[in-house]
PDB file of N, CA and C in Angstrom:
ATOM      1  N   UNK A 212       0.716  -1.175   0.087  1.00  0.00           N
ATOM      2  CA  UNK A 212       0.108  -0.053  -0.042  1.00  0.00           C
ATOM      3  C   UNK A 212       0.885   1.348   0.075  1.00  0.00           C
ATOM      4  N   UNK A 213       1.963   1.155   0.717  1.00  0.00           N
ATOM      5  CA  UNK A 213       2.737   2.442   0.828  1.00  0.00           C
ATOM      6  C   UNK A 213       3.339   2.746  -0.386  1.00  0.00           C
ATOM      7  N   UNK A 214       3.824   1.641  -1.299  1.00  0.00           N
ATOM      8  CA  UNK A 214       4.440   2.021  -2.295  1.00  0.00           C
ATOM      9  C   UNK A 214       3.617   2.438  -3.556  1.00  0.00           C
ATOM     10  N   UNK A 215       2.430   1.966  -3.452  1.00  0.00           N
ATOM     11  CA  UNK A 215       1.319   2.379  -4.557  1.00  0.00           C
ATOM     12  C   UNK A 215       0.906   3.830  -4.238  1.00  0.00           C
ATOM     13  N   UNK A 216       0.844   4.025  -2.996  1.00  0.00           N
ATOM     14  CA  UNK A 216       0.500   5.521  -2.409  1.00  0.00           C
ATOM     15  C   UNK A 216       1.673   6.566  -2.857  1.00  0.00           C
ATOM     16  N   UNK A 217       2.771   6.325  -2.705  1.00  0.00           N
ATOM     17  CA  UNK A 217       3.946   6.942  -2.914  1.00  0.00           C
ATOM     18  C   UNK A 217       4.011   7.177  -4.528  1.00  0.00           C
ATOM     19  N   UNK A 218       3.852   6.097  -5.212  1.00  0.00           N
ATOM     20  CA  UNK A 218       4.093   6.414  -6.749  1.00  0.00           C
ATOM     21  C   UNK A 218       2.899   6.973  -7.321  1.00  0.00           C
ATOM     22  N   UNK A 219       1.574   6.842  -6.739  1.00  0.00           N
ATOM     23  CA  UNK A 219       0.472   7.584  -7.299  1.00  0.00           C
ATOM     24  C   UNK A 219       0.604   8.938  -7.038  1.00  0.00           C
ATOM     25  N   UNK A 220       1.099   9.185  -5.802  1.00  0.00           N
ATOM     26  CA  UNK A 220       1.310  10.805  -5.285  1.00  0.00           C
ATOM     27  C   UNK A 220       2.240  11.390  -6.312  1.00  0.00           C
ATOM     28  N   UNK A 221       3.300  10.876  -6.559  1.00  0.00           N
ATOM     29  CA  UNK A 221       4.621  11.308  -7.387  1.00  0.00           C
ATOM     30  C   UNK A 221       3.876  11.653  -8.738  1.00  0.00           C
ATOM     31  N   UNK A 222       3.053  10.737  -9.293  1.00  0.00           N
ATOM     32  CA  UNK A 222       2.633  11.208 -10.593  1.00  0.00           C
ATOM     33  C   UNK A 222       1.315  12.063 -10.505  1.00  0.00           C
ATOM     34  N   UNK A 223       0.654  12.295  -9.441  1.00  0.00           N
ATOM     35  CA  UNK A 223      -0.329  13.382  -9.124  1.00  0.00           C
ATOM     36  C   UNK A 223       0.552  14.566  -9.062  1.00  0.00           C
ATOM     37  N   UNK A 224       1.450  14.540  -8.459  1.00  0.00           N
ATOM     38  CA  UNK A 224       2.250  15.906  -8.183  1.00  0.00           C
ATOM     39  C   UNK A 224       2.846  16.490  -9.563  1.00  0.00           C
ATOM     40  N   UNK A 225       3.515  15.339 -10.418  1.00  0.00           N
ATOM     41  CA  UNK A 225       3.729  15.710 -11.650  1.00  0.00           C
ATOM     42  C   UNK A 225       2.986  16.482 -12.691  1.00  0.00           C
ATOM     43  N   UNK A 226       1.593  15.890 -12.567  1.00  0.00           N
ATOM     44  CA  UNK A 226       0.388  16.517 -13.112  1.00  0.00           C
ATOM     45  C   UNK A 226       0.269  17.779 -12.902  1.00  0.00           C
ATOM     46  N   UNK A 227       0.058  18.196 -11.521  1.00  0.00           N
ATOM     47  CA  UNK A 227      -0.245  19.368 -11.032  1.00  0.00           C
ATOM     48  C   UNK A 227       0.958  20.239 -11.432  1.00  0.00           C
ATOM     49  N   UNK A 228       2.026  20.064 -11.388  1.00  0.00           N
ATOM     50  CA  UNK A 228       3.176  20.850 -11.658  1.00  0.00           C
ATOM     51  C   UNK A 228       3.109  21.275 -13.046  1.00  0.00           C
ATOM     52  N   UNK A 229       2.891  20.358 -14.026  1.00  0.00           N
ATOM     53  CA  UNK A 229       2.712  20.381 -15.498  1.00  0.00           C
ATOM     54  C   UNK A 229       1.660  21.361 -15.679  1.00  0.00           C
ATOM     55  N   UNK A 230       0.440  21.418 -14.950  1.00  0.00           N
ATOM     56  CA  UNK A 230      -0.634  22.311 -15.248  1.00  0.00           C
ATOM     57  C   UNK A 230      -0.195  23.801 -14.826  1.00  0.00           C
ATOM     58  N   UNK A 231       0.802  23.897 -14.087  1.00  0.00           N
ATOM     59  CA  UNK A 231       1.318  25.105 -13.735  1.00  0.00           C
ATOM     60  C   UNK A 231       2.528  25.750 -14.447  1.00  0.00           C
ATOM     61  N   UNK A 232       2.765  24.916 -15.579  1.00  0.00           N
ATOM     62  CA  UNK A 232       4.010  25.031 -16.417  1.00  0.00           C
ATOM     63  C   UNK A 232       5.326  24.771 -15.951  1.00  0.00           C
ATOM     64  N   UNK A 233       5.310  23.808 -14.765  1.00  0.00           N
ATOM     65  CA  UNK A 233       6.684  23.307 -14.184  1.00  0.00           C
ATOM     66  C   UNK A 233       6.935  21.990 -14.615  1.00  0.00           C
ATOM     67  N   UNK A 234       8.257  21.743 -14.740  1.00  0.00           N
ATOM     68  CA  UNK A 234       8.653  20.294 -14.859  1.00  0.00           C
ATOM     69  C   UNK A 234       9.604  19.958 -14.032  1.00  0.00           C
ATOM     70  N   UNK A 235       9.273  18.772 -13.365  1.00  0.00           N
ATOM     71  CA  UNK A 235      10.243  18.311 -12.365  1.00  0.00           C
ATOM     72  C   UNK A 235      11.387  17.645 -12.845  1.00  0.00           C
ATOM     73  N   UNK A 236      12.689  17.786 -12.368  1.00  0.00           N
ATOM     74  CA  UNK A 236      13.630  17.053 -12.729  1.00  0.00           C
ATOM     75  C   UNK A 236      13.683  15.697 -12.034  1.00  0.00           C
ATOM     76  N   UNK A 237      13.352  15.844 -10.821  1.00  0.00           N
ATOM     77  CA  UNK A 237      13.143  14.491  -9.937  1.00  0.00           C
ATOM     78  C   UNK A 237      12.114  14.752  -8.797  1.00  0.00           C
ATOM     79  N   UNK A 238      11.347  13.755  -8.716  1.00  0.00           N
ATOM     80  CA  UNK A 238      10.389  13.848  -7.457  1.00  0.00           C
ATOM     81  C   UNK A 238      10.553  12.192  -6.765  1.00  0.00           C
ATOM     82  N   UNK A 239      11.059  12.418  -5.536  1.00  0.00           N
ATOM     83  CA  UNK A 239      11.207  11.216  -4.720  1.00  0.00           C
ATOM     84  C   UNK A 239      10.274  11.393  -3.397  1.00  0.00           C
ATOM     85  N   UNK A 240       9.446  10.301  -3.469  1.00  0.00           N
ATOM     86  CA  UNK A 240       8.257  10.210  -2.395  1.00  0.00           C
ATOM     87  C   UNK A 240       8.312   8.841  -1.836  1.00  0.00           C
ATOM     88  N   UNK A 241       8.307   8.999  -0.467  1.00  0.00           N
ATOM     89  CA  UNK A 241       8.064   7.626   0.360  1.00  0.00           C
ATOM     90  C   UNK A 241       6.756   7.824   1.008  1.00  0.00           C
ATOM     91  N   UNK A 242       6.043   6.947   1.505  1.00  0.00           N
ATOM     92  CA  UNK A 242       5.047   6.888   2.309  1.00  0.00           C
ATOM     93  C   UNK A 242       5.197   5.783   3.529  1.00  0.00           C
ATOM     94  N   UNK A 243       4.766   6.348   4.555  1.00  0.00           N
ATOM     95  CA  UNK A 243       4.679   5.393   5.754  1.00  0.00           C
ATOM     96  C   UNK A 243       3.373   5.362   6.157  1.00  0.00           C
ATOM     97  N   UNK A 244       2.790   3.884   6.206  1.00  0.00           N
ATOM     98  CA  UNK A 244       1.534   3.652   6.426  1.00  0.00           C
ATOM     99  C   UNK A 244       1.610   3.036   7.867  1.00  0.00           C
ATOM    100  N   UNK A 245       0.562   3.596   8.886  1.00  0.00           N
ATOM    101  CA  UNK A 245       0.148   3.037  10.168  1.00  0.00           C
ATOM    102  C   UNK A 245      -0.860   2.202   9.986  1.00  0.00           C
ATOM    103  N   UNK A 246      -0.785   0.988  10.449  1.00  0.00           N
ATOM    104  CA  UNK A 246      -1.808  -0.188  10.552  1.00  0.00           C
ATOM    105  C   UNK A 246      -2.016  -0.416  12.016  1.00  0.00           C
ATOM    106  N   UNK A 247      -3.251  -0.516  12.294  1.00  0.00           N
ATOM    107  CA  UNK A 247      -3.803  -0.753  13.639  1.00  0.00           C
ATOM    108  C   UNK A 247      -4.752  -1.947  13.799  1.00  0.00           C
ATOM    109  N   UNK A 248      -4.920  -2.646  14.933  1.00  0.00           N
ATOM    110  CA  UNK A 248      -5.866  -3.775  15.176  1.00  0.00           C
ATOM    111  C   UNK A 248      -7.198  -2.999  14.906  1.00  0.00           C
ATOM    112  N   UNK A 249      -8.009  -3.752  14.511  1.00  0.00           N
ATOM    113  CA  UNK A 249      -9.655  -3.064  14.379  1.00  0.00           C
ATOM    114  C   UNK A 249     -10.654  -4.194  14.288  1.00  0.00           C
ATOM    115  N   UNK A 250     -11.365  -4.373  15.258  1.00  0.00           N
ATOM    116  CA  UNK A 250     -12.472  -5.443  15.362  1.00  0.00           C
ATOM    117  C   UNK A 250     -11.934  -6.784  14.756  1.00  0.00           C
ATOM    118  N   UNK A 251     -10.894  -7.251  15.315  1.00  0.00           N
ATOM    119  CA  UNK A 251     -10.436  -8.761  14.859  1.00  0.00           C
ATOM    120  C   UNK A 251      -9.797  -8.570  13.487  1.00  0.00           C
ATOM    121  N   UNK A 252      -9.519  -7.501  13.078  1.00  0.00           N
ATOM    122  CA  UNK A 252      -8.642  -7.292  11.562  1.00  0.00           C
ATOM    123  C   UNK A 252      -7.741  -6.044  11.907  1.00  0.00           C
ATOM    124  N   UNK A 253      -7.418  -5.555  10.857  1.00  0.00           N
ATOM    125  CA  UNK A 253      -6.564  -4.328  10.814  1.00  0.00           C
ATOM    126  C   UNK A 253      -7.231  -3.292   9.871  1.00  0.00           C
ATOM    127  N   UNK A 254      -6.775  -1.970  10.188  1.00  0.00           N
ATOM    128  CA  UNK A 254      -7.155  -0.751   9.592  1.00  0.00           C
ATOM    129  C   UNK A 254      -5.827   0.126   9.383  1.00  0.00           C
ATOM    130  N   UNK A 255      -5.984   0.719   8.232  1.00  0.00           N
ATOM    131  CA  UNK A 255      -5.058   1.978   8.021  1.00  0.00           C
ATOM    132  C   UNK A 255      -5.483   3.124   8.720  1.00  0.00           C
ATOM    133  N   UNK A 256      -4.780   3.537   9.619  1.00  0.00           N
ATOM    134  CA  UNK A 256      -5.089   4.829  10.594  1.00  0.00           C
ATOM    135  C   UNK A 256      -4.320   6.052  10.087  1.00  0.00           C
ATOM    136  N   UNK A 257      -3.357   5.850   9.454  1.00  0.00           N
ATOM    137  CA  UNK A 257      -2.513   7.295   9.059  1.00  0.00           C
ATOM    138  C   UNK A 257      -1.481   6.746   7.787  1.00  0.00           C
ATOM    139  N   UNK A 258      -1.332   7.755   7.121  1.00  0.00           N
ATOM    140  CA  UNK A 258      -0.386   7.551   5.938  1.00  0.00           C
ATOM    141  C   UNK A 258       0.503   8.971   6.380  1.00  0.00           C
ATOM    142  N   UNK A 259       1.818   8.850   6.175  1.00  0.00           N
ATOM    143  CA  UNK A 259       2.641  10.116   5.958  1.00  0.00           C
ATOM    144  C   UNK A 259       3.515  10.158   4.689  1.00  0.00           C
ATOM    145  N   UNK A 260       3.352  10.969   3.957  1.00  0.00           N
ATOM    146  CA  UNK A 260       4.133  11.192   2.555  1.00  0.00           C
ATOM    147  C   UNK A 260       5.109  12.076   2.886  1.00  0.00           C
ATOM    148  N   UNK A 261       6.396  11.823   2.468  1.00  0.00           N
ATOM    149  CA  UNK A 261       7.525  12.566   2.482  1.00  0.00           C
ATOM    150  C   UNK A 261       8.215  12.949   0.933  1.00  0.00           C
ATOM    151  N   UNK A 262       8.089  13.960   0.522  1.00  0.00           N
ATOM    152  CA  UNK A 262       8.308  14.129  -0.930  1.00  0.00           C
ATOM    153  C   UNK A 262       9.585  15.210  -1.040  1.00  0.00           C
ATOM    154  N   UNK A 263      10.471  14.846  -1.717  1.00  0.00           N
ATOM    155  CA  UNK A 263      11.649  15.787  -2.073  1.00  0.00           C
ATOM    156  C   UNK A 263      11.676  15.807  -3.774  1.00  0.00           C
ATOM    157  N   UNK A 264      11.805  17.124  -4.060  1.00  0.00           N
ATOM    158  CA  UNK A 264      11.700  17.472  -5.388  1.00  0.00           C
ATOM    159  C   UNK A 264      12.564  18.467  -5.766  1.00  0.00           C
ATOM    160  N   UNK A 265      13.166  18.305  -7.134  1.00  0.00           N
ATOM    161  CA  UNK A 265      14.062  19.060  -7.772  1.00  0.00           C
ATOM    162  C   UNK A 265      13.217  19.598  -8.975  1.00  0.00           C
ATOM    163  N   UNK A 266      12.674  20.981  -8.859  1.00  0.00           N
ATOM    164  CA  UNK A 266      12.044  21.619 -10.036  1.00  0.00           C
ATOM    165  C   UNK A 266      12.475  22.873 -10.501  1.00  0.00           C
ATOM    166  N   UNK A 267      13.060  23.037 -11.636  1.00  0.00           N
ATOM    167  CA  UNK A 267      13.897  24.231 -12.023  1.00  0.00           C
ATOM    168  C   UNK A 267      12.623  25.379 -12.258  1.00  0.00           C
ATOM    169  N   UNK A 268      13.096  26.741 -11.668  1.00  0.00           N
ATOM    170  CA  UNK A 268      12.051  27.654 -11.649  1.00  0.00           C
ATOM    171  C   UNK A 268      10.974  27.696 -10.738  1.00  0.00           C
ATOM    172  N   UNK A 269      10.805  26.827  -9.857  1.00  0.00           N
ATOM    173  CA  UNK A 269       9.812  26.843  -8.791  1.00  0.00           C
ATOM    174  C   UNK A 269      10.290  27.241  -7.436  1.00  0.00           C
ATOM    175  N   UNK A 270       9.355  27.951  -6.876  1.00  0.00           N
ATOM    176  CA  UNK A 270       9.809  28.465  -5.470  1.00  0.00           C
ATOM    177  C   UNK A 270       9.107  27.673  -4.547  1.00  0.00           C
ATOM    178  N   UNK A 271       9.261  27.762  -3.313  1.00  0.00           N
ATOM    179  CA  UNK A 271       8.792  26.978  -2.126  1.00  0.00           C
ATOM    180  C   UNK A 271       7.221  27.145  -2.023  1.00  0.00           C
ATOM    181  N   UNK A 272       7.017  28.299  -2.320  1.00  0.00           N
ATOM    182  CA  UNK A 272       5.397  28.678  -2.213  1.00  0.00           C
ATOM    183  C   UNK A 272       4.723  27.666  -3.269  1.00  0.00           C
ATOM    184  N   UNK A 273       5.154  27.922  -4.543  1.00  0.00           N
ATOM    185  CA  UNK A 273       4.378  27.178  -5.542  1.00  0.00           C
ATOM    186  C   UNK A 273       4.498  25.591  -5.579  1.00  0.00           C
ATOM    187  N   UNK A 274       5.752  25.149  -5.034  1.00  0.00           N
ATOM    188  CA  UNK A 274       5.892  23.937  -4.805  1.00  0.00           C
ATOM    189  C   UNK A 274       4.857  23.475  -3.648  1.00  0.00           C
ATOM    190  N   UNK A 275       4.820  24.179  -2.670  1.00  0.00           N
ATOM    191  CA  UNK A 275       3.962  23.794  -1.660  1.00  0.00           C
ATOM    192  C   UNK A 275       2.382  23.627  -1.887  1.00  0.00           C
ATOM    193  N   UNK A 276       2.060  24.584  -2.991  1.00  0.00           N
ATOM    194  CA  UNK A 276       0.691  24.622  -3.417  1.00  0.00           C
ATOM    195  C   UNK A 276       0.667  23.299  -4.201  1.00  0.00           C
ATOM    196  N   UNK A 277       1.384  23.035  -5.043  1.00  0.00           N
ATOM    197  CA  UNK A 277       1.304  21.951  -5.938  1.00  0.00           C
ATOM    198  C   UNK A 277       1.256  20.665  -5.075  1.00  0.00           C
ATOM    199  N   UNK A 278       2.189  20.648  -4.172  1.00  0.00           N
ATOM    200  CA  UNK A 278       2.223  19.258  -3.336  1.00  0.00           C
ATOM    201  C   UNK A 278       0.990  19.009  -2.542  1.00  0.00           C
ATOM    202  N   UNK A 279       0.392  20.184  -2.015  1.00  0.00           N
ATOM    203  CA  UNK A 279      -1.016  19.917  -1.390  1.00  0.00           C
ATOM    204  C   UNK A 279      -2.054  19.571  -2.232  1.00  0.00           C
ATOM    205  N   UNK A 280      -1.971  20.140  -3.514  1.00  0.00           N
ATOM    206  CA  UNK A 280      -3.102  19.879  -4.523  1.00  0.00           C
ATOM    207  C   UNK A 280      -2.971  18.481  -5.050  1.00  0.00           C
ATOM    208  N   UNK A 281      -1.665  17.982  -4.985  1.00  0.00           N
ATOM    209  CA  UNK A 281      -1.522  16.593  -5.401  1.00  0.00           C
ATOM    210  C   UNK A 281      -1.923  15.600  -4.269  1.00  0.00           C
ATOM    211  N   UNK A 282      -1.927  16.000  -3.100  1.00  0.00           N
ATOM    212  CA  UNK A 282      -2.419  15.092  -1.757  1.00  0.00           C
ATOM    213  C   UNK A 282      -3.644  14.746  -1.937  1.00  0.00           C
ATOM    214  N   UNK A 283      -4.573  16.014  -2.455  1.00  0.00           N
ATOM    215  CA  UNK A 283      -6.081  15.937  -2.437  1.00  0.00           C
ATOM    216  C   UNK A 283      -6.387  15.171  -3.550  1.00  0.00           C
ATOM    217  N   UNK A 284      -5.752  15.505  -4.585  1.00  0.00           N
ATOM    218  CA  UNK A 284      -6.104  14.821  -5.898  1.00  0.00           C
ATOM    219  C   UNK A 284      -5.667  13.342  -6.068  1.00  0.00           C
ATOM    220  N   UNK A 285      -4.766  12.864  -5.582  1.00  0.00           N
ATOM    221  CA  UNK A 285      -4.363  11.610  -5.779  1.00  0.00           C
ATOM    222  C   UNK A 285      -5.241  10.552  -5.416  1.00  0.00           C
ATOM    223  N   UNK A 286      -5.650   9.707  -6.463  1.00  0.00           N
ATOM    224  CA  UNK A 286      -6.518   8.637  -6.538  1.00  0.00           C
ATOM    225  C   UNK A 286      -6.312   7.573  -5.210  1.00  0.00           C
ATOM    226  N   UNK A 287      -5.065   7.335  -4.888  1.00  0.00           N
ATOM    227  CA  UNK A 287      -5.062   6.297  -3.901  1.00  0.00           C
ATOM    228  C   UNK A 287      -5.317   7.093  -2.615  1.00  0.00           C
ATOM    229  N   UNK A 288      -4.809   8.521  -2.423  1.00  0.00           N
ATOM    230  CA  UNK A 288      -5.275   9.330  -1.213  1.00  0.00           C
ATOM    231  C   UNK A 288      -6.701   9.195  -1.002  1.00  0.00           C
ATOM    232  N   UNK A 289      -7.620   9.278  -2.091  1.00  0.00           N
ATOM    233  CA  UNK A 289      -8.865   9.337  -1.951  1.00  0.00           C
ATOM    234  C   UNK A 289      -9.490   7.928  -1.431  1.00  0.00           C
ATOM    235  N   UNK A 290      -8.765   6.943  -1.644  1.00  0.00           N
ATOM    236  CA  UNK A 290      -9.312   5.474  -1.210  1.00  0.00           C
ATOM    237  C   UNK A 290      -9.177   5.298   0.271  1.00  0.00           C
ATOM    238  N   UNK A 291      -8.156   5.893   0.963  1.00  0.00           N
ATOM    239  CA  UNK A 291      -7.941   5.943   2.339  1.00  0.00           C
ATOM    240  C   UNK A 291      -8.891   6.589   3.252  1.00  0.00           C
ATOM    241  N   UNK A 292      -9.628   5.976   4.260  1.00  0.00           N
ATOM    242  CA  UNK A 292     -10.214   6.815   5.290  1.00  0.00           C
ATOM    243  C   UNK A 292      -9.219   6.919   6.452  1.00  0.00           C
ATOM    244  N   UNK A 293      -8.268   7.647   6.287  1.00  0.00           N
ATOM    245  CA  UNK A 293      -7.103   7.866   7.116  1.00  0.00           C
ATOM    246  C   UNK A 293      -6.715   9.203   7.143  1.00  0.00           C
ATOM    247  N   UNK A 294      -6.116   9.650   8.233  1.00  0.00           N
ATOM    248  CA  UNK A 294      -5.292  11.004   8.319  1.00  0.00           C
ATOM    249  C   UNK A 294      -3.906  10.933   7.511  1.00  0.00           C
ATOM    250  N   UNK A 295      -3.842  11.782   6.293  1.00  0.00           N
ATOM    251  CA  UNK A 295      -2.761  11.876   5.547  1.00  0.00           C
ATOM    252  C   UNK A 295      -1.856  13.031   5.715  1.00  0.00           C
ATOM    253  N   UNK A 296      -0.579  12.896   6.039  1.00  0.00           N
ATOM    254  CA  UNK A 296      -0.030  14.158   6.261  1.00  0.00           C
ATOM    255  C   UNK A 296       1.234  14.075   5.308  1.00  0.00           C
ATOM    256  N   UNK A 297       1.536  15.278   5.165  1.00  0.00           N
ATOM    257  CA  UNK A 297       2.788  15.572   3.974  1.00  0.00           C
ATOM    258  C   UNK A 297       3.762  16.452   4.513  1.00  0.00           C
ATOM    259  N   UNK A 298       5.106  16.059   4.219  1.00  0.00           N
ATOM    260  CA  UNK A 298       6.087  16.819   4.181  1.00  0.00           C
ATOM    261  C   UNK A 298       6.711  16.983   2.949  1.00  0.00           C
ATOM    262  N   UNK A 299       6.708  18.308   2.575  1.00  0.00           N
ATOM    263  CA  UNK A 299       7.332  18.513   0.946  1.00  0.00           C
ATOM    264  C   UNK A 299       8.528  19.380   1.023  1.00  0.00           C
ATOM    265  N   UNK A 300       9.696  18.886   0.533  1.00  0.00           N
ATOM    266  CA  UNK A 300      10.819  19.688   0.566  1.00  0.00           C
ATOM    267  C   UNK A 300      11.458  19.956  -0.794  1.00  0.00           C
ATOM    268  N   UNK A 301      11.668  21.107  -1.335  1.00  0.00           N
ATOM    269  CA  UNK A 301      12.045  21.654  -2.598  1.00  0.00           C
ATOM    270  C   UNK A 301      13.514  21.790  -2.616  1.00  0.00           C
ATOM    271  N   UNK A 302      14.176  20.792  -3.386  1.00  0.00           N
ATOM    272  CA  UNK A 302      15.649  21.150  -3.514  1.00  0.00           C
ATOM    273  C   UNK A 302      16.185  21.900  -4.566  1.00  0.00           C
ATOM    274  N   UNK A 303      17.283  22.591  -4.345  1.00  0.00           N
ATOM    275  CA  UNK A 303      17.800  23.648  -5.192  1.00  0.00           C
ATOM    276  C   UNK A 303      18.872  22.977  -6.090  1.00  0.00           C
TER     277      UNK A 303
END
């Protein structure tokens, strides 16, 4: 689940950046999924996305807006009934 979410988020971020006229040289995303017992089974309670990106011409504000938009628009994010947090760092 974590790998699928990280991959999907990276693709969503690339799309949002492209719509803003920006192209990433690199997007590296990891997802950490927290699973807890629930009524004899298990449930995903939270996901933390950590993204590092190199995007020529982007400033932190534009990158932050794109990163937040990708989190909301990511199809895998929409599947989870869990708290999703994001740490986004723009590399120079």
